Short mmCIF file of N, CA and C in Angstrom, two decimals:
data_model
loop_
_atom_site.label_atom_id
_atom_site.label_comp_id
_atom_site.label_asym_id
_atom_site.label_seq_id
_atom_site.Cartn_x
_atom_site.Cartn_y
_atom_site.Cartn_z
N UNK A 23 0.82 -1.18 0.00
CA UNK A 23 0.00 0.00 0.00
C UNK A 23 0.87 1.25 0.00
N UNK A 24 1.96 1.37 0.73
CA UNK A 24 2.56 2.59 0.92
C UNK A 24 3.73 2.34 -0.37
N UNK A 25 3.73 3.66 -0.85
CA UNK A 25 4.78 3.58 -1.98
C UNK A 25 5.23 4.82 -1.97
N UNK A 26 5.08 5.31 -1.25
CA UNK A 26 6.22 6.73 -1.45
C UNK A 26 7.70 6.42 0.19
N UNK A 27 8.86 6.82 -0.55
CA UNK A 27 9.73 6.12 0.09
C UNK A 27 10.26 7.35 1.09
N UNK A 28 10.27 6.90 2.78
CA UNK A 28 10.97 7.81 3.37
C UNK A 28 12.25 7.57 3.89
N UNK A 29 13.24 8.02 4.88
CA UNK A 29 14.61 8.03 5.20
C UNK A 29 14.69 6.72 6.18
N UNK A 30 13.45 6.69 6.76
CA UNK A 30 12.71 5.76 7.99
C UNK A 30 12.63 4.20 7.67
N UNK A 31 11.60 4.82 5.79
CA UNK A 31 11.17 3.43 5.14
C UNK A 31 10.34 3.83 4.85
N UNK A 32 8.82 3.37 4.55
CA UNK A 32 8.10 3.59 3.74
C UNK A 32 7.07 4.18 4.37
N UNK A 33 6.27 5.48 3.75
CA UNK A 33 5.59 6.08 4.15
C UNK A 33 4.09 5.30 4.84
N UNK A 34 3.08 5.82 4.88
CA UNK A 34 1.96 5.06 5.28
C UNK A 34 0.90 6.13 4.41
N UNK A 35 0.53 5.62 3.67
CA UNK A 35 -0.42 6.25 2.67
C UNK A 35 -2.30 6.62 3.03
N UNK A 36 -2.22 5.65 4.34
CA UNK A 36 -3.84 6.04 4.99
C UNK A 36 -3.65 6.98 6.14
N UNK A 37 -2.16 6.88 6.96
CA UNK A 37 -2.22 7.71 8.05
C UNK A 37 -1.60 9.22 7.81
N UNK A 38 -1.94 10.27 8.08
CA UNK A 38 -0.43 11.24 7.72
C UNK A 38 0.31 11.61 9.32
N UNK A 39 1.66 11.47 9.52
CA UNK A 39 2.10 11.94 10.40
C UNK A 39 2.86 13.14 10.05
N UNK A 40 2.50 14.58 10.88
CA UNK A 40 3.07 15.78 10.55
C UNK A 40 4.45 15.62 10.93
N UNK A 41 5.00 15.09 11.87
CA UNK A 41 6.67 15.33 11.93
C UNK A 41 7.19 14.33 10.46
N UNK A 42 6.98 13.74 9.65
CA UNK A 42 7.17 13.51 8.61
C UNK A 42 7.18 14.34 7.76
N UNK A 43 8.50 15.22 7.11
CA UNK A 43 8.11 16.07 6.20
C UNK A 43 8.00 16.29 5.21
N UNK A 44 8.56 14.67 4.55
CA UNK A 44 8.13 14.57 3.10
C UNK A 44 7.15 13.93 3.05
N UNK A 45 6.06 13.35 3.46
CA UNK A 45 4.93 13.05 3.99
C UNK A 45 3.97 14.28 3.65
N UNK A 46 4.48 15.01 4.51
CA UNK A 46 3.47 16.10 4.22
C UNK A 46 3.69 17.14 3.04
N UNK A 47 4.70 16.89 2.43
CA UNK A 47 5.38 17.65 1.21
C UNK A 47 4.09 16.98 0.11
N UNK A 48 4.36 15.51 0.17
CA UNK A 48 3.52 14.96 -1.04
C UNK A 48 2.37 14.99 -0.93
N UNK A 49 1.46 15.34 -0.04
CA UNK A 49 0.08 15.62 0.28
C UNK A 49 -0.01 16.88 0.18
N UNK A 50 0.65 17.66 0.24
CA UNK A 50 0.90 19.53 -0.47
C UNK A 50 0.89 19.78 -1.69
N UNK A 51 1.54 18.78 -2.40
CA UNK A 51 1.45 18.91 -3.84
C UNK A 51 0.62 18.24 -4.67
N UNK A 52 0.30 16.83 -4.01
CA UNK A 52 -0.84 16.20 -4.19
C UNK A 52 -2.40 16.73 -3.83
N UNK A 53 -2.77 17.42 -3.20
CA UNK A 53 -3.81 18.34 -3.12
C UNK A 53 -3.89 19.55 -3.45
N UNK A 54 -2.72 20.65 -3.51
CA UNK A 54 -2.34 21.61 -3.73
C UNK A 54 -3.15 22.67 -2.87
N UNK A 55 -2.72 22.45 -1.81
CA UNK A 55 -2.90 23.19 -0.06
C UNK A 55 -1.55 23.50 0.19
N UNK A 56 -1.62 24.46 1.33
CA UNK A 56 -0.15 24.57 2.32
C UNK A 56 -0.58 23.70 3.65
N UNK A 57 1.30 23.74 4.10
CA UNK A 57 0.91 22.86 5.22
C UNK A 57 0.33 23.85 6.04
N UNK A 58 -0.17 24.73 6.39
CA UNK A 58 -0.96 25.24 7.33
C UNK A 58 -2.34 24.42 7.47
N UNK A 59 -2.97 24.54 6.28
CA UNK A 59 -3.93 24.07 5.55
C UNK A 59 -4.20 22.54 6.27
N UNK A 60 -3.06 21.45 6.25
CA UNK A 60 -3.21 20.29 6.33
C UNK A 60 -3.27 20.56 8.05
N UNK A 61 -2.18 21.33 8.24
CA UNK A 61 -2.06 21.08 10.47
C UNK A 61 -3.68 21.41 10.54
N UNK A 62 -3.90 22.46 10.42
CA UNK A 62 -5.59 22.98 11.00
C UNK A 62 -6.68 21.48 10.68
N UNK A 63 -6.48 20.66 9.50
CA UNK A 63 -7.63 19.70 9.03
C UNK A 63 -7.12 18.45 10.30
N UNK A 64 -5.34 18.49 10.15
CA UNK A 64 -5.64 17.51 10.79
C UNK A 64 -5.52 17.02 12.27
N UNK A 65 -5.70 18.65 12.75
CA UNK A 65 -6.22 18.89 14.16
C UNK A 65 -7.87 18.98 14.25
N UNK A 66 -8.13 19.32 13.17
CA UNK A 66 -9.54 18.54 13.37
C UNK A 66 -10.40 17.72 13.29
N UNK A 67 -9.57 17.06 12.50
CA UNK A 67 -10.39 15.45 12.22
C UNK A 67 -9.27 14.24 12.51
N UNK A 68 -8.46 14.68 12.51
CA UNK A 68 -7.38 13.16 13.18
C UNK A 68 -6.65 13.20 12.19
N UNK A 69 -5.84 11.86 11.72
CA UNK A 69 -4.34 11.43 11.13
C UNK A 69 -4.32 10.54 9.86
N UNK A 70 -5.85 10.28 9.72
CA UNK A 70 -6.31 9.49 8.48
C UNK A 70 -6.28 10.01 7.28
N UNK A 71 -5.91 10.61 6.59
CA UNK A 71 -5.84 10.59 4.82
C UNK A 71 -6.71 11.32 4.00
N UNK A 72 -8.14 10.25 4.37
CA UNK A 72 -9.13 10.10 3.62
C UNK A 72 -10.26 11.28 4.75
N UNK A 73 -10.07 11.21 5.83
CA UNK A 73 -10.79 12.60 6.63
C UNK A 73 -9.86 13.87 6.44
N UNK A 74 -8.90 13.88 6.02
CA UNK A 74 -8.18 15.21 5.57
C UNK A 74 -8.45 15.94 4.22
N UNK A 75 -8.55 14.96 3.48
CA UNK A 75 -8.97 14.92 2.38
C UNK A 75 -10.48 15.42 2.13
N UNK A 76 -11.33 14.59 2.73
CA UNK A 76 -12.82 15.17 3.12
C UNK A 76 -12.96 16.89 3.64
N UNK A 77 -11.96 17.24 4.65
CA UNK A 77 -12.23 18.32 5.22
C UNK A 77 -11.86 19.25 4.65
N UNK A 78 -10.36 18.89 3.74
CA UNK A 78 -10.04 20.57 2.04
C UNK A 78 -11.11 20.12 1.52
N UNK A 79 -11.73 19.42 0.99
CA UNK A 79 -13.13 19.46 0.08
C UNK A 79 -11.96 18.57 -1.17
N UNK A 80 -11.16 17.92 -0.63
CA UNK A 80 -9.98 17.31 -2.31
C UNK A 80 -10.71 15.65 -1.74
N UNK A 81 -10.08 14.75 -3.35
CA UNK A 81 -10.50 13.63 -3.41
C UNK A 81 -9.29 13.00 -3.00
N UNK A 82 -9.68 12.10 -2.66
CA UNK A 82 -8.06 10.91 -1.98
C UNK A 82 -7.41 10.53 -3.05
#
């Protein structure tokens, strides 16, 4: 499932963790938000992907 590669190992493509910062790089460019954008969604709905996604109004 996870295919984007980090320093760690491999990302996790359903969860996002913000201290990951190419993590959150590719979900920046992949939605085309700032990370401000993503901290605020995903202080409000949790660490899942697909509710971050829901809350910019973008498709997974």
């Amino acid at each position: 499932m996870a295919g984007l590669k980090d320093k760690r190992g491999f990302i996790d493509k359903d969860r996002l963790d913000l201290s990951e910062r190419q993590a959150v790089e590719y979900w920046m460019k992949r939605w085309g938000v700032t990370r401000d954008q993503i901290v605020a969604a995903h202080r409000k709905v949790g660490r899942m992907t697909k509710d971050i996604a829901a809350e910019l109004g973008k498709k997974r």
